[in-house]
Coordinates of C-alpha atoms in Angstrom, one line a residue:
X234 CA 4.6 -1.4 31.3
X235 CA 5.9 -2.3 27.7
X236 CA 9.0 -2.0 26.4
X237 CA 9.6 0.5 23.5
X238 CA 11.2 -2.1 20.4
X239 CA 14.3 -0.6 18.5
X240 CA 13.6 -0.4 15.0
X241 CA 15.5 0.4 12.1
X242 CA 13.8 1.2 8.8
X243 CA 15.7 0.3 5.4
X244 CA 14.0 2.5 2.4
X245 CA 13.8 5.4 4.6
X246 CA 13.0 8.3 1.7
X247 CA 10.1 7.0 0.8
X248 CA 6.1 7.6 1.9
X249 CA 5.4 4.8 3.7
X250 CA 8.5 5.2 6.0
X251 CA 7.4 8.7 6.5
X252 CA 4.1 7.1 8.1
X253 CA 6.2 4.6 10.7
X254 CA 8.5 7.7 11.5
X255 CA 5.5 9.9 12.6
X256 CA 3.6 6.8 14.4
X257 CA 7.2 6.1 16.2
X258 CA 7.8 10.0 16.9
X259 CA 4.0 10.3 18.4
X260 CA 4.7 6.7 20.6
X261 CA 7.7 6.5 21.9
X262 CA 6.3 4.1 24.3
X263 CA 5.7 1.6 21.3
X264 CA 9.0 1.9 19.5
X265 CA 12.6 4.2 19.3
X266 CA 13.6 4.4 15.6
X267 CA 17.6 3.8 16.0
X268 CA 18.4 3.6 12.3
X269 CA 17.3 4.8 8.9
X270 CA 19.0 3.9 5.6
X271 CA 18.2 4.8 2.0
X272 CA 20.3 5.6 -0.8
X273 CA 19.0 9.1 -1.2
X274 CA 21.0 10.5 2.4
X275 CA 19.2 14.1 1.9
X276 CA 15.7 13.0 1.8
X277 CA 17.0 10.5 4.7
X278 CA 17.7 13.3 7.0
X279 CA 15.1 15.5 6.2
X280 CA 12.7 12.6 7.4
X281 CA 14.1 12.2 10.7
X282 CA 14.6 15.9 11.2
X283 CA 11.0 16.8 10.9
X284 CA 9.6 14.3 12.9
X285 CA 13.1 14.9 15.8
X286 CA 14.3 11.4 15.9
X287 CA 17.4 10.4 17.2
X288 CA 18.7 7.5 14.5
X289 CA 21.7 6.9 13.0
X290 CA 21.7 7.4 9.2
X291 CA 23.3 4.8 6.4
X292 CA 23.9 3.8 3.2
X293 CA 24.9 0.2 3.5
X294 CA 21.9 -2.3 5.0
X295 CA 24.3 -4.4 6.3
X296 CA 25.4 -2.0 8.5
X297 CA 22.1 -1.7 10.1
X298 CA 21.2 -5.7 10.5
X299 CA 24.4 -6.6 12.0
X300 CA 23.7 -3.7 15.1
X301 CA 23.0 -6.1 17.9
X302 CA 20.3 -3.0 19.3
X303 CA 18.1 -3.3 16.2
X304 CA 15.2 -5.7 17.1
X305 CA 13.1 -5.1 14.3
X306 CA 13.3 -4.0 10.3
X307 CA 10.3 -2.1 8.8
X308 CA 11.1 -2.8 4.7
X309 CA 10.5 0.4 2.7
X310 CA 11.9 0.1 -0.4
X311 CA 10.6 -0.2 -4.2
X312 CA 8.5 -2.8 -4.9
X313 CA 11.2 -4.5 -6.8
X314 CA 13.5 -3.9 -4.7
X315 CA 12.4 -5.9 -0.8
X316 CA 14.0 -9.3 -1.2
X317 CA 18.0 -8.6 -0.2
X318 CA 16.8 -6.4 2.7
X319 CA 14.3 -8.9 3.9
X320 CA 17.0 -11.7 3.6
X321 CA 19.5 -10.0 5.6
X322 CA 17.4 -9.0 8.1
X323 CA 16.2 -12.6 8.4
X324 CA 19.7 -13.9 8.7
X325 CA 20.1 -12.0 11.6
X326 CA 16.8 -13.1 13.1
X327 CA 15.8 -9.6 12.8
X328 CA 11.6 -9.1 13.2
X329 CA 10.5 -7.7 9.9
X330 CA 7.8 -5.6 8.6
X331 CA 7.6 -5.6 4.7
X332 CA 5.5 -2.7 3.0
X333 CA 3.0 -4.3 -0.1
X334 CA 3.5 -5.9 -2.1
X335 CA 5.6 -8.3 -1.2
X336 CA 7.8 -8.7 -4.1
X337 CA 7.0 -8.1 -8.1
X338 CA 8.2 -11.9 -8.9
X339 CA 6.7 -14.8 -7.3
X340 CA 10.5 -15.9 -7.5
X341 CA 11.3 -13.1 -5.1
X342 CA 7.9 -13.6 -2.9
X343 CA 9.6 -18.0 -2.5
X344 CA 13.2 -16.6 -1.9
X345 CA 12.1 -14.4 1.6
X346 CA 9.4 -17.3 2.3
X347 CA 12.1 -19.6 2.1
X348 CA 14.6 -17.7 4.5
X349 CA 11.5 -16.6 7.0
X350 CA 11.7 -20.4 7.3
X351 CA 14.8 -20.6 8.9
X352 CA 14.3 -17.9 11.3
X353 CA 12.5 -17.4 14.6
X354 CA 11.6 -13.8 13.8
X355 CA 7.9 -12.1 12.7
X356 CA 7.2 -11.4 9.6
X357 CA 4.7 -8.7 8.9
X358 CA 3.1 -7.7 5.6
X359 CA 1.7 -4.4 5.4
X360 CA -1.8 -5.3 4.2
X361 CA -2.9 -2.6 7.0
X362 CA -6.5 -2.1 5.2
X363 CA -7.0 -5.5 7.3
X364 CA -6.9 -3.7 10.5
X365 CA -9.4 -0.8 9.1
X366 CA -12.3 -0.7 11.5
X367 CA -14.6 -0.5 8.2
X368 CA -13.1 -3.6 6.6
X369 CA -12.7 -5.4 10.5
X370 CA -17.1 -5.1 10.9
X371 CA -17.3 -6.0 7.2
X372 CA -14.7 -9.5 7.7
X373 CA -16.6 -10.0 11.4
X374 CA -20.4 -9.9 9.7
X375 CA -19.5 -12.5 7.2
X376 CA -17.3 -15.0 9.6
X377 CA -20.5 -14.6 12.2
X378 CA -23.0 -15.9 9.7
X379 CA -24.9 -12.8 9.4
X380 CA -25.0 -12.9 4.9
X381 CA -25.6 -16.3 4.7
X382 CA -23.7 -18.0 2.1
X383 CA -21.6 -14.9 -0.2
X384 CA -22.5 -14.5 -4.0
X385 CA -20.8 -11.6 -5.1
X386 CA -18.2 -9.1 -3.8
X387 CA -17.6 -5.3 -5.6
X388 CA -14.8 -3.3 -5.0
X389 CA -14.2 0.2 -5.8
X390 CA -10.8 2.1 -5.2
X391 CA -11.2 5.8 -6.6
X392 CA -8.1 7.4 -5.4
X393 CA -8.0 11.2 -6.7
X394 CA -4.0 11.6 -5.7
X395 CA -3.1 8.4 -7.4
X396 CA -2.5 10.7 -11.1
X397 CA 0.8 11.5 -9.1
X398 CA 2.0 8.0 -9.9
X399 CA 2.8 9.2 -13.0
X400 CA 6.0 11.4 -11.7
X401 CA 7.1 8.4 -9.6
X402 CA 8.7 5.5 -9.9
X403 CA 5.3 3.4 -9.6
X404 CA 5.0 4.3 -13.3
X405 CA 7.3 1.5 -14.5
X406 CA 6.0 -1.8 -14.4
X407 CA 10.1 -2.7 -14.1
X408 CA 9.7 -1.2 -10.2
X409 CA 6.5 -1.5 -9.4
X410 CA 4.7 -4.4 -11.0
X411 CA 2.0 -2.2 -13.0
X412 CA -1.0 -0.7 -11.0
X413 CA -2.2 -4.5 -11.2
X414 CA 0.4 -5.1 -8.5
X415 CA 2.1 -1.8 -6.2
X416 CA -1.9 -0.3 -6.2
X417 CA -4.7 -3.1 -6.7
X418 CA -2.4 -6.0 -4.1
X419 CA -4.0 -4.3 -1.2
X420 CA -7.6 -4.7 -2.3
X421 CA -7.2 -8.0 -3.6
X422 CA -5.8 -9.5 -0.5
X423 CA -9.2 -7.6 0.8
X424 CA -11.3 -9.6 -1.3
X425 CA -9.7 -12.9 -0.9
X426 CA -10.0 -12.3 2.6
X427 CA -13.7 -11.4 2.3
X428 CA -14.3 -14.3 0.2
X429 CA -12.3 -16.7 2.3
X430 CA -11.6 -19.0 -0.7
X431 CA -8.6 -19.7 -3.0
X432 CA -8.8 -17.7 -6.4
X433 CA -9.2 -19.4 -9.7
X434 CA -9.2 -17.2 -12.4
X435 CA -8.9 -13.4 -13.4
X436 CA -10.0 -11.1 -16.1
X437 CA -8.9 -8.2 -16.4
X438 CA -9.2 -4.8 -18.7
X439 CA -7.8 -1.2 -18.5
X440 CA -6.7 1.7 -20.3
X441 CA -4.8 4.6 -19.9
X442 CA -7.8 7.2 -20.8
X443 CA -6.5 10.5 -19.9
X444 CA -2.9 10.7 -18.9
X445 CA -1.7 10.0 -22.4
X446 CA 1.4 12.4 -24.6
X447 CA -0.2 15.4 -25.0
X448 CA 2.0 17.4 -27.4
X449 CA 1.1 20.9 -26.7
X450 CA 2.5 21.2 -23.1
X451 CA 6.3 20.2 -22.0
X452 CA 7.7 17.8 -20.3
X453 CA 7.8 19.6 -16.7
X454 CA 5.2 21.8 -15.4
X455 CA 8.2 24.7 -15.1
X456 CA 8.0 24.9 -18.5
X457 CA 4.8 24.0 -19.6
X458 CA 2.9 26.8 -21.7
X459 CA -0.6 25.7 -20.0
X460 CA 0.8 25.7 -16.4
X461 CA -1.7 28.8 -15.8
X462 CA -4.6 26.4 -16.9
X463 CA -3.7 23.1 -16.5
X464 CA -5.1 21.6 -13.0
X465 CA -2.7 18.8 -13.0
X466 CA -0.3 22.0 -13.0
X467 CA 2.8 21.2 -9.8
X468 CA 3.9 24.5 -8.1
X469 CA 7.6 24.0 -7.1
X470 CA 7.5 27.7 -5.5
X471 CA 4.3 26.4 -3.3
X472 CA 4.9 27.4 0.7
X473 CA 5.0 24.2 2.3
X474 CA 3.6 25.4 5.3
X475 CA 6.0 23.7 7.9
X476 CA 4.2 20.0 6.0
X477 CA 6.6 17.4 5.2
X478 CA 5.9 16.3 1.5
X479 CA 6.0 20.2 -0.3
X480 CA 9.7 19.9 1.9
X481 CA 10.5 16.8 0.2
X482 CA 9.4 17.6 -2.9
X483 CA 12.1 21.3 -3.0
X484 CA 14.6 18.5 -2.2
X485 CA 13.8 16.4 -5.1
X486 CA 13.9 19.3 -7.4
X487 CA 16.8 20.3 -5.5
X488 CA 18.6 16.9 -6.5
X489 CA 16.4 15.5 -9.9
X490 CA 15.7 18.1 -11.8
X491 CA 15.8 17.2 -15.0
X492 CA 15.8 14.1 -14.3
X493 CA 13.2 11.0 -14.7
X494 CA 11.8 11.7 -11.6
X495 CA 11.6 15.6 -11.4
X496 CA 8.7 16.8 -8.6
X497 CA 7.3 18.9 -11.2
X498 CA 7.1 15.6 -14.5
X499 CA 3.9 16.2 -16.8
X500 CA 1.5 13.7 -15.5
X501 CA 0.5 13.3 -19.5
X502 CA 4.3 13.6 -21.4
X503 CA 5.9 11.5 -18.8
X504 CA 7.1 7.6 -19.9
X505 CA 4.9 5.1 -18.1
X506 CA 3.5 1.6 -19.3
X507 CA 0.8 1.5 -16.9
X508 CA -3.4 2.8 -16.8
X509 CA -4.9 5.2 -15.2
X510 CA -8.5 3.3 -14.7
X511 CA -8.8 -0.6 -15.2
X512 CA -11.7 -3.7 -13.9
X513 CA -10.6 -6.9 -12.6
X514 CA -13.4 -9.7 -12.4
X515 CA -12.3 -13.1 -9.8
X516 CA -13.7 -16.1 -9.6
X517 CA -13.1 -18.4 -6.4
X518 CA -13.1 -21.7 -5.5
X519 CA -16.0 -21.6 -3.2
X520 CA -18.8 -19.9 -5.8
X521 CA -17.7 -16.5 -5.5
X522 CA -17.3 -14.1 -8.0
X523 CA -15.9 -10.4 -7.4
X524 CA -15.4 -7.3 -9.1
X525 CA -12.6 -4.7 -8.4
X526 CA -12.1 -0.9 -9.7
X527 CA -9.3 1.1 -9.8
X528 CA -9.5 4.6 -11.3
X529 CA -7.4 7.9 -10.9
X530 CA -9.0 9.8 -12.5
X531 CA -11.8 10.6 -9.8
X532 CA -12.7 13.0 -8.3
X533 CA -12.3 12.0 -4.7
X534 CA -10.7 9.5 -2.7
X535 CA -12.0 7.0 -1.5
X536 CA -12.4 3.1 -1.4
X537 CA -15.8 1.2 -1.7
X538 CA -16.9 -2.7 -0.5
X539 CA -20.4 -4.1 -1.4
X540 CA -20.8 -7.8 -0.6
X541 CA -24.3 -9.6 -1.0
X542 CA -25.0 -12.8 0.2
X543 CA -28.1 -15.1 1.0
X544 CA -29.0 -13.6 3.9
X545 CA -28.3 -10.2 3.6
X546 CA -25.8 -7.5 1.6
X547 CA -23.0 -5.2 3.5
X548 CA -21.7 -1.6 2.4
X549 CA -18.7 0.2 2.9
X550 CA -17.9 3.7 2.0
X551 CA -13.9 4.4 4.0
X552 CA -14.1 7.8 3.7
X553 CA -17.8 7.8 5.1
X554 CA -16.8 5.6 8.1
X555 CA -20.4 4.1 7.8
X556 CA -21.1 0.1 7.6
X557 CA -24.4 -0.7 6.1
X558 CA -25.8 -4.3 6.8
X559 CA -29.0 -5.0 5.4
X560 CA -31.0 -8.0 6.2
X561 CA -32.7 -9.3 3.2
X562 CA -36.5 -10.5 3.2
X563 CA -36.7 -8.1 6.5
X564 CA -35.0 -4.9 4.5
X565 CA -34.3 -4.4 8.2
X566 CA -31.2 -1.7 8.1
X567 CA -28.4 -1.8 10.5
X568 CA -25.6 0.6 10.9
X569 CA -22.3 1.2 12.3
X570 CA -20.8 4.1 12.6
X571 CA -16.8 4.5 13.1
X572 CA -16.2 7.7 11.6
X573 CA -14.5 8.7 15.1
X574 CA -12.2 5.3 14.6
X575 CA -11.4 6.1 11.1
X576 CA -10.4 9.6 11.4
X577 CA -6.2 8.8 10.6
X578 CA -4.7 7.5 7.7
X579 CA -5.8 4.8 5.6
X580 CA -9.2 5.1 7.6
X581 CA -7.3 4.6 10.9
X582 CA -5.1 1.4 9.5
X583 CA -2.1 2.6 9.7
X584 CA -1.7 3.3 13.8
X585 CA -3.3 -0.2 14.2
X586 CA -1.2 -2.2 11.8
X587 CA 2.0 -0.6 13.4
X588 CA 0.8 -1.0 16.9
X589 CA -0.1 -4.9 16.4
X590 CA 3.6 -5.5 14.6
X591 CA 5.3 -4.0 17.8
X592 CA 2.8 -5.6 20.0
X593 CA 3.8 -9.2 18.2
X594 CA 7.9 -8.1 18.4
X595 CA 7.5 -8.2 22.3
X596 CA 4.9 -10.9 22.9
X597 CA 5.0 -13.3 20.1
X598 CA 1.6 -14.6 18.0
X599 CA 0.6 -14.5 14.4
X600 CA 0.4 -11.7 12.1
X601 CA -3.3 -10.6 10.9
X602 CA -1.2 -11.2 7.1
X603 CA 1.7 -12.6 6.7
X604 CA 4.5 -13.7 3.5
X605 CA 2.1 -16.5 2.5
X606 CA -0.8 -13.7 2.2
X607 CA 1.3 -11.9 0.1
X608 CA 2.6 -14.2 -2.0
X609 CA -1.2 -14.8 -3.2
X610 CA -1.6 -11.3 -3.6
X611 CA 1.2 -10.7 -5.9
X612 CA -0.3 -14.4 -7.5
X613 CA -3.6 -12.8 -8.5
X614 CA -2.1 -9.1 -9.2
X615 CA 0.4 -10.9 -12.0
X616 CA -2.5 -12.8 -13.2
X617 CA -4.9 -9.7 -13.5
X618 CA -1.2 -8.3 -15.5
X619 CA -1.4 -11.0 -18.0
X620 CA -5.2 -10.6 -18.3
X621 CA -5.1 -7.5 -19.4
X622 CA -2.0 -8.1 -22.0
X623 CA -3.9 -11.1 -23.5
X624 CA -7.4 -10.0 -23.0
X625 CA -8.4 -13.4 -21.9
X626 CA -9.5 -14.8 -18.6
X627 CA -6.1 -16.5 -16.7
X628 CA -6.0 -19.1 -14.2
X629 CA -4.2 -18.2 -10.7

């Protein structure tokens, strides 16, 4: 029988650390959440309440890596914001998980590969599309031989709820890295784990289309004249219906306001430097080129893998939970259906990701991607960055 692991997570107000609470409230078999710390307490509490977990709450991460109890340290913060926790939880041989990307400076991504060096601890990164059962058939068709030799890879990410970066903190390249970066990390480690070579260039273009200053409406949607038409329009007097986020988000009005990061911020009038749709074109080492999409404007959610090779081409729809491999010269179609294995977040990711980091805190092994995996990541995401400020093709 296994032993539940003792975790603490650091960054605990945030949405990622809202998915480890409810996998640990749903297995307590897998792990016991002991601690929690974030420097917003309310949100903190409101978190571990919902979900009925019994951790101690704090405001100093120091406090949490010197508890002898904690054996492991999910990382939850801001992008910019991972390498001190990661470092201190290393320095006490703490295991780590480390939500994407792994830092927004390649200086940051050496400093925590540097201390994981000195320590006998996992380290996790949360690349969790990896352990999708779409994108697992997809990796296990090409590394069986079944495309032949790969050509070309497309990537789509249309991700309808992504507009609400634009009243978050993701909207400052100073936090988040750009949408190069905090959003389009997770499907370039994707490709480059497709592709299975090392990158050597990116080009990369976008624009910010829609979301621009639009004079005629205010600055929150409390105010706005065009609240009664606008459907970008955020209802602070919404029921929440005993959900967790339309609870989080009273409490952010509660405590913002009128401040930078207000629930109910005009998607259009609120400061950002980053796009709302961009294309990103890779070239690898190994004669493959790929193609990646990110747009929030669309109108559903969902991400998208084509991949052609000599011997036959490969199709993935996530929110379809259908793999397509057709054998070319044959036409001879073969499907695989996981709909029923892709049912939970992130198409059925996230439980498996989680599951595999306790699973490696008890037993040992290798992580399915690990600080070296992001550090290329964040490589080719502040590549694709400079791409687009140049508008010229940059090496990696």
């Amino acid at each position: 029988m296994k032993r539940p692991i003792n975790v603490a997570i650091i960054g605990a107000g945030g949405k990622r650390a809202m998915a480890f609470a409810e996998y640990i409230s749903q297995h307590p078999e897998d792990a016991k959440l002991v601690a929690m710390a974030d420097s917003n307490i309310e949100k903190t509490k409101c978190i571990k309440n919902y979900f009925n977990l019994d951790a101690d709450i704090y405001s100093d991460i120091k406090e949490i890596v010197k508890r002898s109890d904690v054996e492991a340290v999910v990382v939850c913060t801001p992008d910019n914001a991972h390498l001190i926790p990661v470092v201190e939880a290393l320095k006490s041989n703490k295991n780590i998980f480390i939500e994407k990307p792994l830092a927004t400076t390649l200086a940051d991504c050496d400093a925590m590969i540097e201390a994981a060096k000195n320590s006998m601890a996992v380290c996790y990164l949360g690349f969790n599309l990896r352990h999708s059962p779409g994108y697992e058939k997809v990796h296990n068709l090409i590394t069986q031989g079944k495309l032949g030799k790969i050509t070309t890879i497309e990537a789509n990410e249309w991700y309808y709820g992504g507009k609400d970066y634009f009243r978050r903190w993701n909207r400052f390249s100073s936090l988040s890295g750009g949408l190069w970066l905090t959003k389009a990390c997770h499907d370039f480690d994707l490709i480059t784990w497709m592709a299975g070579g090392k990158p050597k260039s990116v080009y990369a273009v976008s624009s910010l289309s829609h979301y621009k200053s639009k004079p005629n409406a205010a600055l929150r949607c409390r105010d706005c004249p065009l609240k009664d038409t606008c459907p970008d329009f955020h209802d602070l007097d919404k029921p929440s219906n005993g959900s967790l986020a339309p609870l989080l988000s009273k409490l952010e009005y509660k405590m913002q306001q009128d401040g930078p990061m207000a629930p109910d911020l005009c998607l259009f009038n609120s400061e950002k430097d980053t796009f709302d749709n961009g294309i990103a074109v890779i070239q690898y080492d190994n004669d493959i080129r790929a193609t990646y999409t990110v747009n929030v404007l669309a109108a559903k959610t969902t991400r998208q893998m084509k991949i052609i090779g000599t011997e036959g081409m490969v199709e993935l729809d996530i929110a379809d939970g259908i793999v397509i491999f057709t054998k070319r010269h044959t036409n001879e179609v073969i499907q695989y259906d996981l709909k029923k294995d892709m049912l939970t977040s992130h198409g059925g990711a996230d439980e498996k990701i989680f599951a595999d980091f306790f699973n490696l805190c008890r037993n040992g092994g290798t992580p399915r991607s690990g600080l070296d995996d992001g550090r290329l990541a964040v490589r080719i995401s502040l590549a694709a960055g400079k791409s687009d400020d140049i508008d010229m093709p940059v090496k990696i």
